[in-house]
């Protein structure tokens, strides 16, 4: 099959694919259904439930049984007999979950127990996290810098790894080497791990944040920051919250009415204009108030938004072309900027990483 | 299974050799707290530009202005531009660079960056140059190394000497400057 009709994955920034030249790729007999970008690596899941990995691999985060970097997508054969459904790429590790068996696997760096295997030994192939049994139907995975999270269909959240700043919400406990439930007594519908902070959304639409308190990325008034090691309600947003995305130092929130940003914004990743480089509490993204935003995504220093008709806006660090706004000359963007090169495509998937971004786009009829 | 994937570059253009292009990045800037530009309330936002031979100024200035930084704060443009130095198609640019390497250009072999104050949209004022920074090209040829994330002094336009801040830039041109210098000096012996 050809990219003409069934679409292609487009890569931007330092993907390590094809010497970091902007590229595209597609499958002869398959289609991407899920993308995840970590700090320097990428996971892709196809409609046939196969897992492909590429990028840096110095921690074994690609799960291919070695620590050599990979410069084009390679299928993880060890998982071929399973139906891979979800993936999450963190700074130096990767989590995947499978359909049917409901297994969760981890590979890569493990200094803080982020693999959930009960120890701190790194792995270079996917290992089963025995904590999760078939009764845990995994709805979402997320991975940050040395932290991991798994959310079940019935709203239970489990986190593990580094808790030195409370970034897995377990208060005074330091590291956790096996999954531990994080709860505020209400079912949870969405989880995002940033590099050093995390956030979740409850099914009733409330936002909670926890982790490193600096730079405003928790979106809490200063008197609440002392309790940063436990999930706290972000009261600055009153309407129903749908999604949250956490980057390296910023947070982006999608509600039924608007998009909010807060935290560190010196490269423009808050999208609040060329005069605002930091926001301590949620600020409305005025620039897209007339758009219907369907999906939000944060990389370490940039942000991507997809609209209901499949257009994409990006902002933040423009280095290496990761914003997808040009192929050779780059700049930081301080307001959401339409990716006009893709106006004739419907963008179905986006994943933002440390210095790269991938999209899956299909030509509009 | 990996044969089931087709990977192609979006454009062949980006496979150009290092010796046939240069890349200039205006990264960030900061002002010293005591510099007059900091206390001047008329200066609210700034951008940075440079001039390069035949390239329109609109292409060698940062696309946006950013709020003037506060004391201790840096503002980050990350504005990078690739300049084509194809040996057949860009003879003029290559000759211009050779002139600079010999110090025979108006800025005596230096690439000049200008920090400019831009008035706000509703202000009826002109842009105003608030500082200059200079990068000597010869050092790149001499060392054989690109300039990466280097801080240049920004000097005041009044006396061209008083430092008022720092401008961080990168310039990847070592391969191109070497090729140009070799080509131009070889011609002298023919
Ligand atoms: Mg991430
Ligand atoms: Mg990085």
PDB file of C-alpha atoms in Angstrom, chain A residues 15-119:
ATOM      1  CA  UNK A  15      14.105  11.224  16.116  1.00  0.00           C
ATOM      2  CA  UNK A  16      17.366   9.406  15.264  1.00  0.00           C
ATOM      3  CA  UNK A  17      15.526   8.167  12.213  1.00  0.00           C
ATOM      4  CA  UNK A  18      17.341   8.812   8.926  1.00  0.00           C
ATOM      5  CA  UNK A  19      19.965  11.060  10.569  1.00  0.00           C
ATOM      6  CA  UNK A  20      17.290  13.394  11.914  1.00  0.00           C
ATOM      7  CA  UNK A  21      16.198  14.561   8.486  1.00  0.00           C
ATOM      8  CA  UNK A  22      12.423  15.091   8.465  1.00  0.00           C
ATOM      9  CA  UNK A  23      11.044  11.821   7.179  1.00  0.00           C
ATOM     10  CA  UNK A  24       7.927   9.884   6.632  1.00  0.00           C
ATOM     11  CA  UNK A  25       7.215   6.198   6.791  1.00  0.00           C
ATOM     12  CA  UNK A  26       4.348   3.815   6.327  1.00  0.00           C
ATOM     13  CA  UNK A  27       3.618   0.123   6.592  1.00  0.00           C
ATOM     14  CA  UNK A  28       2.975  -2.047   3.578  1.00  0.00           C
ATOM     15  CA  UNK A  29       0.186  -3.970   5.267  1.00  0.00           C
ATOM     16  CA  UNK A  30      -0.539  -2.272   8.540  1.00  0.00           C
ATOM     17  CA  UNK A  31      -1.490   1.068  10.068  1.00  0.00           C
ATOM     18  CA  UNK A  32      -0.382   2.910  13.232  1.00  0.00           C
ATOM     19  CA  UNK A  33      -2.961   3.099  16.004  1.00  0.00           C
ATOM     20  CA  UNK A  34      -0.807   4.406  18.862  1.00  0.00           C
ATOM     21  CA  UNK A  35       2.359   6.533  19.187  1.00  0.00           C
ATOM     22  CA  UNK A  36       4.461   7.423  22.213  1.00  0.00           C
ATOM     23  CA  UNK A  37       7.629   9.533  22.310  1.00  0.00           C
ATOM     24  CA  UNK A  38       9.989   9.495  25.272  1.00  0.00           C
ATOM     25  CA  UNK A  39      12.996  11.665  25.842  1.00  0.00           C
ATOM     26  CA  UNK A  40      15.000  10.188  22.932  1.00  0.00           C
ATOM     27  CA  UNK A  41      13.047   7.143  21.769  1.00  0.00           C
ATOM     28  CA  UNK A  42       9.724   6.228  20.184  1.00  0.00           C
ATOM     29  CA  UNK A  43       7.182   3.419  20.379  1.00  0.00           C
ATOM     30  CA  UNK A  44       4.556   2.718  17.759  1.00  0.00           C
ATOM     31  CA  UNK A  45       1.721   0.177  17.883  1.00  0.00           C
ATOM     32  CA  UNK A  46      -0.044  -0.990  14.743  1.00  0.00           C
ATOM     33  CA  UNK A  47      -3.551  -2.176  13.919  1.00  0.00           C
ATOM     34  CA  UNK A  48      -2.188  -5.733  13.926  1.00  0.00           C
ATOM     35  CA  UNK A  49      -1.092  -5.063  17.536  1.00  0.00           C
ATOM     36  CA  UNK A  50       2.607  -5.219  16.754  1.00  0.00           C
ATOM     37  CA  UNK A  51       5.069  -3.007  18.634  1.00  0.00           C
ATOM     38  CA  UNK A  52       7.791  -1.096  16.784  1.00  0.00           C
ATOM     39  CA  UNK A  53      10.567   0.825  18.543  1.00  0.00           C
ATOM     40  CA  UNK A  54      13.378   3.152  17.454  1.00  0.00           C
ATOM     41  CA  UNK A  55      15.726   5.822  18.804  1.00  0.00           C
ATOM     42  CA  UNK A  56      18.302   5.938  21.604  1.00  0.00           C
ATOM     43  CA  UNK A  57      18.799   2.706  23.475  1.00  0.00           C
ATOM     44  CA  UNK A  58      21.639   3.233  25.915  1.00  0.00           C
ATOM     45  CA  UNK A  59      19.419   2.059  28.777  1.00  0.00           C
ATOM     46  CA  UNK A  60      17.806  -0.813  26.868  1.00  0.00           C
ATOM     47  CA  UNK A  61      14.637   1.221  26.597  1.00  0.00           C
ATOM     48  CA  UNK A  62      13.819  -0.220  23.167  1.00  0.00           C
ATOM     49  CA  UNK A  63      13.406  -3.695  24.639  1.00  0.00           C
ATOM     50  CA  UNK A  64      15.256  -5.379  21.775  1.00  0.00           C
ATOM     51  CA  UNK A  65      17.796  -7.251  23.885  1.00  0.00           C
ATOM     52  CA  UNK A  66      20.691  -4.884  23.248  1.00  0.00           C
ATOM     53  CA  UNK A  67      21.778  -1.323  23.969  1.00  0.00           C
ATOM     54  CA  UNK A  68      22.512  -0.211  20.409  1.00  0.00           C
ATOM     55  CA  UNK A  69      20.563   2.719  19.029  1.00  0.00           C
ATOM     56  CA  UNK A  70      18.068   1.917  16.278  1.00  0.00           C
ATOM     57  CA  UNK A  71      17.660   4.155  13.260  1.00  0.00           C
ATOM     58  CA  UNK A  72      14.516   2.761  11.697  1.00  0.00           C
ATOM     59  CA  UNK A  73      11.418   1.190  13.299  1.00  0.00           C
ATOM     60  CA  UNK A  74      12.046  -2.402  14.375  1.00  0.00           C
ATOM     61  CA  UNK A  75       9.350  -4.839  15.423  1.00  0.00           C
ATOM     62  CA  UNK A  76       9.740  -6.221  18.943  1.00  0.00           C
ATOM     63  CA  UNK A  77       9.649  -9.909  18.130  1.00  0.00           C
ATOM     64  CA  UNK A  78       9.558 -10.992  21.783  1.00  0.00           C
ATOM     65  CA  UNK A  79       6.029  -9.603  22.027  1.00  0.00           C
ATOM     66  CA  UNK A  80       4.796 -10.936  18.675  1.00  0.00           C
ATOM     67  CA  UNK A  81       2.644 -13.609  20.277  1.00  0.00           C
ATOM     68  CA  UNK A  82       0.772 -10.978  22.280  1.00  0.00           C
ATOM     69  CA  UNK A  83      -1.587  -8.264  21.122  1.00  0.00           C
ATOM     70  CA  UNK A  84       0.169  -5.053  22.174  1.00  0.00           C
ATOM     71  CA  UNK A  85      -2.347  -2.326  22.883  1.00  0.00           C
ATOM     72  CA  UNK A  86      -0.716   0.604  24.718  1.00  0.00           C
ATOM     73  CA  UNK A  87       2.806   1.989  25.164  1.00  0.00           C
ATOM     74  CA  UNK A  88       4.381   4.760  27.218  1.00  0.00           C
ATOM     75  CA  UNK A  89       7.931   6.040  26.727  1.00  0.00           C
ATOM     76  CA  UNK A  90       9.615   7.899  29.564  1.00  0.00           C
ATOM     77  CA  UNK A  91      13.040   9.425  29.846  1.00  0.00           C
ATOM     78  CA  UNK A  92      14.919   6.121  29.714  1.00  0.00           C
ATOM     79  CA  UNK A  93      12.296   3.391  30.013  1.00  0.00           C
ATOM     80  CA  UNK A  94       9.250   1.996  28.249  1.00  0.00           C
ATOM     81  CA  UNK A  95       6.013   0.369  29.388  1.00  0.00           C
ATOM     82  CA  UNK A  96       3.593  -1.600  27.220  1.00  0.00           C
ATOM     83  CA  UNK A  97       0.328  -3.386  27.914  1.00  0.00           C
ATOM     84  CA  UNK A  98      -1.449  -6.076  25.990  1.00  0.00           C
ATOM     85  CA  UNK A  99      -5.083  -6.712  25.173  1.00  0.00           C
ATOM     86  CA  UNK A 100      -6.765  -9.930  26.287  1.00  0.00           C
ATOM     87  CA  UNK A 101      -4.076 -11.161  28.714  1.00  0.00           C
ATOM     88  CA  UNK A 102      -3.946  -7.761  30.339  1.00  0.00           C
ATOM     89  CA  UNK A 103      -0.194  -8.014  30.828  1.00  0.00           C
ATOM     90  CA  UNK A 104       2.048  -5.026  31.515  1.00  0.00           C
ATOM     91  CA  UNK A 105       5.721  -5.153  30.520  1.00  0.00           C
ATOM     92  CA  UNK A 106       8.646  -2.815  31.195  1.00  0.00           C
ATOM     93  CA  UNK A 107      12.165  -2.331  29.865  1.00  0.00           C
ATOM     94  CA  UNK A 108      15.018   0.165  30.175  1.00  0.00           C
ATOM     95  CA  UNK A 109      16.573   2.175  32.993  1.00  0.00           C
ATOM     96  CA  UNK A 110      15.500   1.243  36.511  1.00  0.00           C
ATOM     97  CA  UNK A 111      17.565   3.310  38.974  1.00  0.00           C
ATOM     98  CA  UNK A 112      14.453   4.391  40.859  1.00  0.00           C
ATOM     99  CA  UNK A 113      12.396   1.220  40.409  1.00  0.00           C
ATOM    100  CA  UNK A 114      10.499   2.668  37.476  1.00  0.00           C
ATOM    101  CA  UNK A 115      10.212  -0.773  35.833  1.00  0.00           C
ATOM    102  CA  UNK A 116       8.032  -2.017  38.697  1.00  0.00           C
ATOM    103  CA  UNK A 117       9.884  -5.319  38.927  1.00  0.00           C
ATOM    104  CA  UNK A 118      10.792  -5.077  42.608  1.00  0.00           C
ATOM    105  CA  UNK A 119      14.427  -4.075  42.130  1.00  0.00           C
TER     106      UNK A 119
END
